[in-house]
Each structure stands twice: as C-alpha cells, then as structure tokens.
C-alpha cells in the first residue's frame, strides 16, 4: 500500500513537471479594517464591492511546500480580493472530508473524481445577484477542478448566468488545466474571462513576484 502511494506521488511529480503552465497583472490599496463591513466565518464583505472571489484551498501537507497553514490558492484569492476590493468566500468542505497528508489526499481526490462525486461544502454562498464579476479559484486536482467545485457550479449555475466568471488555479505544472473550458461547460450562462495559473510553490515562496503577476493580469482584465 505504501509502495502504491510512493508510486502515485512519483507519477504525480512527473506529470506536474512536464505539464505546461499558463499565466498572465491594478493598483488598489491594501484592505483596511474600515473597508470591511462584515467578516464572518468563510465570508468577507466589503462595502459596494461588485466582484466576488470564491475559492477552495487546502492546508496541511501539500506537494513541494511541506506542511502549510495557508493554502496556495487561498494566498492568490486574498491577493485578488485585496487588489480589486472584491468580497470573498471560501468553499470549505464538511469536517473530516479530506485527509491531512498529501498521499492520502491524492488518493481520496482520485476516488472522488472516478466516482464523479459532489462533496458537500459548509456555509451559504453569498447572494450572487449583487455581483457582476466572480473570480473562481482552486488547486488543480488530477488535471481538473476539485469535485467540490462542481458541487458549487451545479448549485450556482443559474445564479451565475450573465456574469463574468474568471477562473484561477494553483498547480505544480498543469497550469490552468482547462479550468476555463470546464467552467464554461459547467456554467453555460456565464461569460468566462481570461484565467490565471500560478505555481503553488510560487504562491508560498515568491509572493512579491506573484503579486506583480496578479496585478498585471487584473490590469489586462480592466482593473
Ligand atoms: C489531490 C491533488 C491532486 C493534484 N493534481 C495536480 C495536477 O493534476 N496537476 C498539477 O499541476 N498539480 C496537481 N496538484 C498540486 C496542486 O495543484 C498544488 O499543490 C496546489 O497549489 C495546491 O493548492 P492549495 O494549497 O490551494 O490546495 C495536486 C495536488 C493534490 C493535493
């Protein structure tokens, strides 16, 4: 069994190392506590924001970065919210859904994908009718959005119709991994904008340079 896990981890390493990496740059002030009108649990609301950042991210043991207490995607999501003044909402799984170790997590994620599972998340997604733009981010898991994101897409496809949907990923070699195409097909009423892919290791270890990349991308998007 342990040997199976080592083989899986090794195969993932090769896949990530050879896969391509997409990427693409606002100058807004950092969030101050005055800007935040409400902050509860996994949701941050700011006054008059018309953009929302929705993301999924894991802490614990992650590929190539050891044990982390802030997920790679969460770091990018926070930058986007800071640079645009968007509200944010974290898709949090129900307790104990995902294991802590990387090897066990990859096994579990593969199983979910094979079963086309729809893992449940906790909390209420904010009222989407108040937003024009929704940034949607997650780690690439086995070349795709984590299945819990499909739970969100299915729950919210109607509410996302007519909105600009902008995908972002963190990854270790697969880039955006078709997040844009898959988002367009899961939420056919949405208008999918140009996505951003950031290596998870850079999100953890090269935050100044990553913030510049995020700002450049946001500028291209019109922020
Ligand atoms: C279950 C699982 C599957 C993964 N599959 C891929 C993959 O197919 N391609 C890739 O480039 N990275 C893959 N990775 C690496 C993650 O995408 C990367 O570490 C990401 O930055 C983790 O983000 P997070 O800390 O926000 O969860 C995988 C990681 C896990 C845990």
PDB file of C-alpha atoms and ligand atoms in Angstrom, residues 12 16 56-58 62-63 68 71-74 102 105-106 109 139-143 170-174 200, ligand 1:
ATOM      1  CA  UNK A  12       2.217  12.991  -9.985  1.00  0.00           C
ATOM      2  CA  UNK A  16       3.345  18.096 -12.911  1.00  0.00           C
ATOM      3  CA  UNK A  56     -11.237  26.297  -2.489  1.00  0.00           C
ATOM      4  CA  UNK A  57      -7.822  25.573  -0.991  1.00  0.00           C
ATOM      5  CA  UNK A  58      -6.211  23.097   1.382  1.00  0.00           C
ATOM      6  CA  UNK A  62       0.982  19.835   0.129  1.00  0.00           C
ATOM      7  CA  UNK A  63       3.111  18.956  -2.843  1.00  0.00           C
ATOM      8  CA  UNK A  68       1.289  24.797   5.132  1.00  0.00           C
ATOM      9  CA  UNK A  71      -3.330  27.160   1.189  1.00  0.00           C
ATOM     10  CA  UNK A  72      -1.621  28.161  -2.057  1.00  0.00           C
ATOM     11  CA  UNK A  73      -4.898  29.100  -3.740  1.00  0.00           C
ATOM     12  CA  UNK A  74      -6.029  30.987  -0.625  1.00  0.00           C
ATOM     13  CA  UNK A 102      -0.555  14.618   0.700  1.00  0.00           C
ATOM     14  CA  UNK A 105      -5.350  13.413  -0.151  1.00  0.00           C
ATOM     15  CA  UNK A 106      -4.312  12.467  -3.677  1.00  0.00           C
ATOM     16  CA  UNK A 109      -9.260  13.089  -4.720  1.00  0.00           C
ATOM     17  CA  UNK A 139      -5.943  23.931  -6.961  1.00  0.00           C
ATOM     18  CA  UNK A 140      -5.690  21.663  -9.980  1.00  0.00           C
ATOM     19  CA  UNK A 141      -6.503  18.163  -8.764  1.00  0.00           C
ATOM     20  CA  UNK A 142      -5.724  15.369 -11.156  1.00  0.00           C
ATOM     21  CA  UNK A 143      -5.913  17.711 -14.145  1.00  0.00           C
ATOM     22  CA  UNK A 170      -2.674  26.992  -8.463  1.00  0.00           C
ATOM     23  CA  UNK A 171      -0.851  23.907  -9.653  1.00  0.00           C
ATOM     24  CA  UNK A 172       2.532  22.211  -9.930  1.00  0.00           C
ATOM     25  CA  UNK A 173       2.910  22.016 -13.691  1.00  0.00           C
ATOM     26  CA  UNK A 174      -0.554  21.673 -15.227  1.00  0.00           C
ATOM     27  CA  UNK A 200       1.654  26.671  -5.774  1.00  0.00           C
TER      28      UNK A 200
HETATM   29  C1  LIG B   1      -5.162  15.693  -4.873  1.00  0.00           C
HETATM   30  C2  LIG B   1      -4.156  16.507  -5.601  1.00  0.00           C
HETATM   31  C3  LIG B   1      -4.049  16.393  -6.976  1.00  0.00           C
HETATM   32  C4  LIG B   1      -3.193  17.229  -7.673  1.00  0.00           C
HETATM   33  N1  LIG B   1      -3.152  17.144  -9.033  1.00  0.00           N
HETATM   34  C5  LIG B   1      -2.380  18.021  -9.716  1.00  0.00           C
HETATM   35  C6  LIG B   1      -2.360  18.005 -11.133  1.00  0.00           C
HETATM   36  O1  LIG B   1      -3.031  17.237 -11.786  1.00  0.00           O
HETATM   37  N2  LIG B   1      -1.575  18.908 -11.760  1.00  0.00           N
HETATM   38  C7  LIG B   1      -0.822  19.815 -11.072  1.00  0.00           C
HETATM   39  O2  LIG B   1      -0.139  20.596 -11.708  1.00  0.00           O
HETATM   40  N3  LIG B   1      -0.803  19.850  -9.728  1.00  0.00           N
HETATM   41  C8  LIG B   1      -1.578  18.985  -9.037  1.00  0.00           C
HETATM   42  N4  LIG B   1      -1.587  19.013  -7.672  1.00  0.00           N
HETATM   43  C9  LIG B   1      -0.807  20.050  -6.974  1.00  0.00           C
HETATM   44  C10 LIG B   1      -1.709  21.195  -6.525  1.00  0.00           C
HETATM   45  O3  LIG B   1      -2.480  21.686  -7.609  1.00  0.00           O
HETATM   46  C11 LIG B   1      -0.894  22.356  -5.950  1.00  0.00           C
HETATM   47  O4  LIG B   1      -0.074  21.903  -4.940  1.00  0.00           O
HETATM   48  C12 LIG B   1      -1.807  23.470  -5.478  1.00  0.00           C
HETATM   49  O5  LIG B   1      -1.063  24.665  -5.414  1.00  0.00           O
HETATM   50  C13 LIG B   1      -2.422  23.202  -4.098  1.00  0.00           C
HETATM   51  O6  LIG B   1      -3.207  24.317  -3.759  1.00  0.00           O
HETATM   52  P1  LIG B   1      -3.892  24.547  -2.351  1.00  0.00           P
HETATM   53  O7  LIG B   1      -2.774  24.720  -1.319  1.00  0.00           O
HETATM   54  O8  LIG B   1      -4.676  25.804  -2.528  1.00  0.00           O
HETATM   55  O9  LIG B   1      -4.770  23.383  -2.055  1.00  0.00           O
HETATM   56  C14 LIG B   1      -2.401  18.166  -6.953  1.00  0.00           C
HETATM   57  C15 LIG B   1      -2.455  18.230  -5.558  1.00  0.00           C
HETATM   58  C16 LIG B   1      -3.336  17.412  -4.888  1.00  0.00           C
HETATM   59  C17 LIG B   1      -3.422  17.518  -3.378  1.00  0.00           C
END
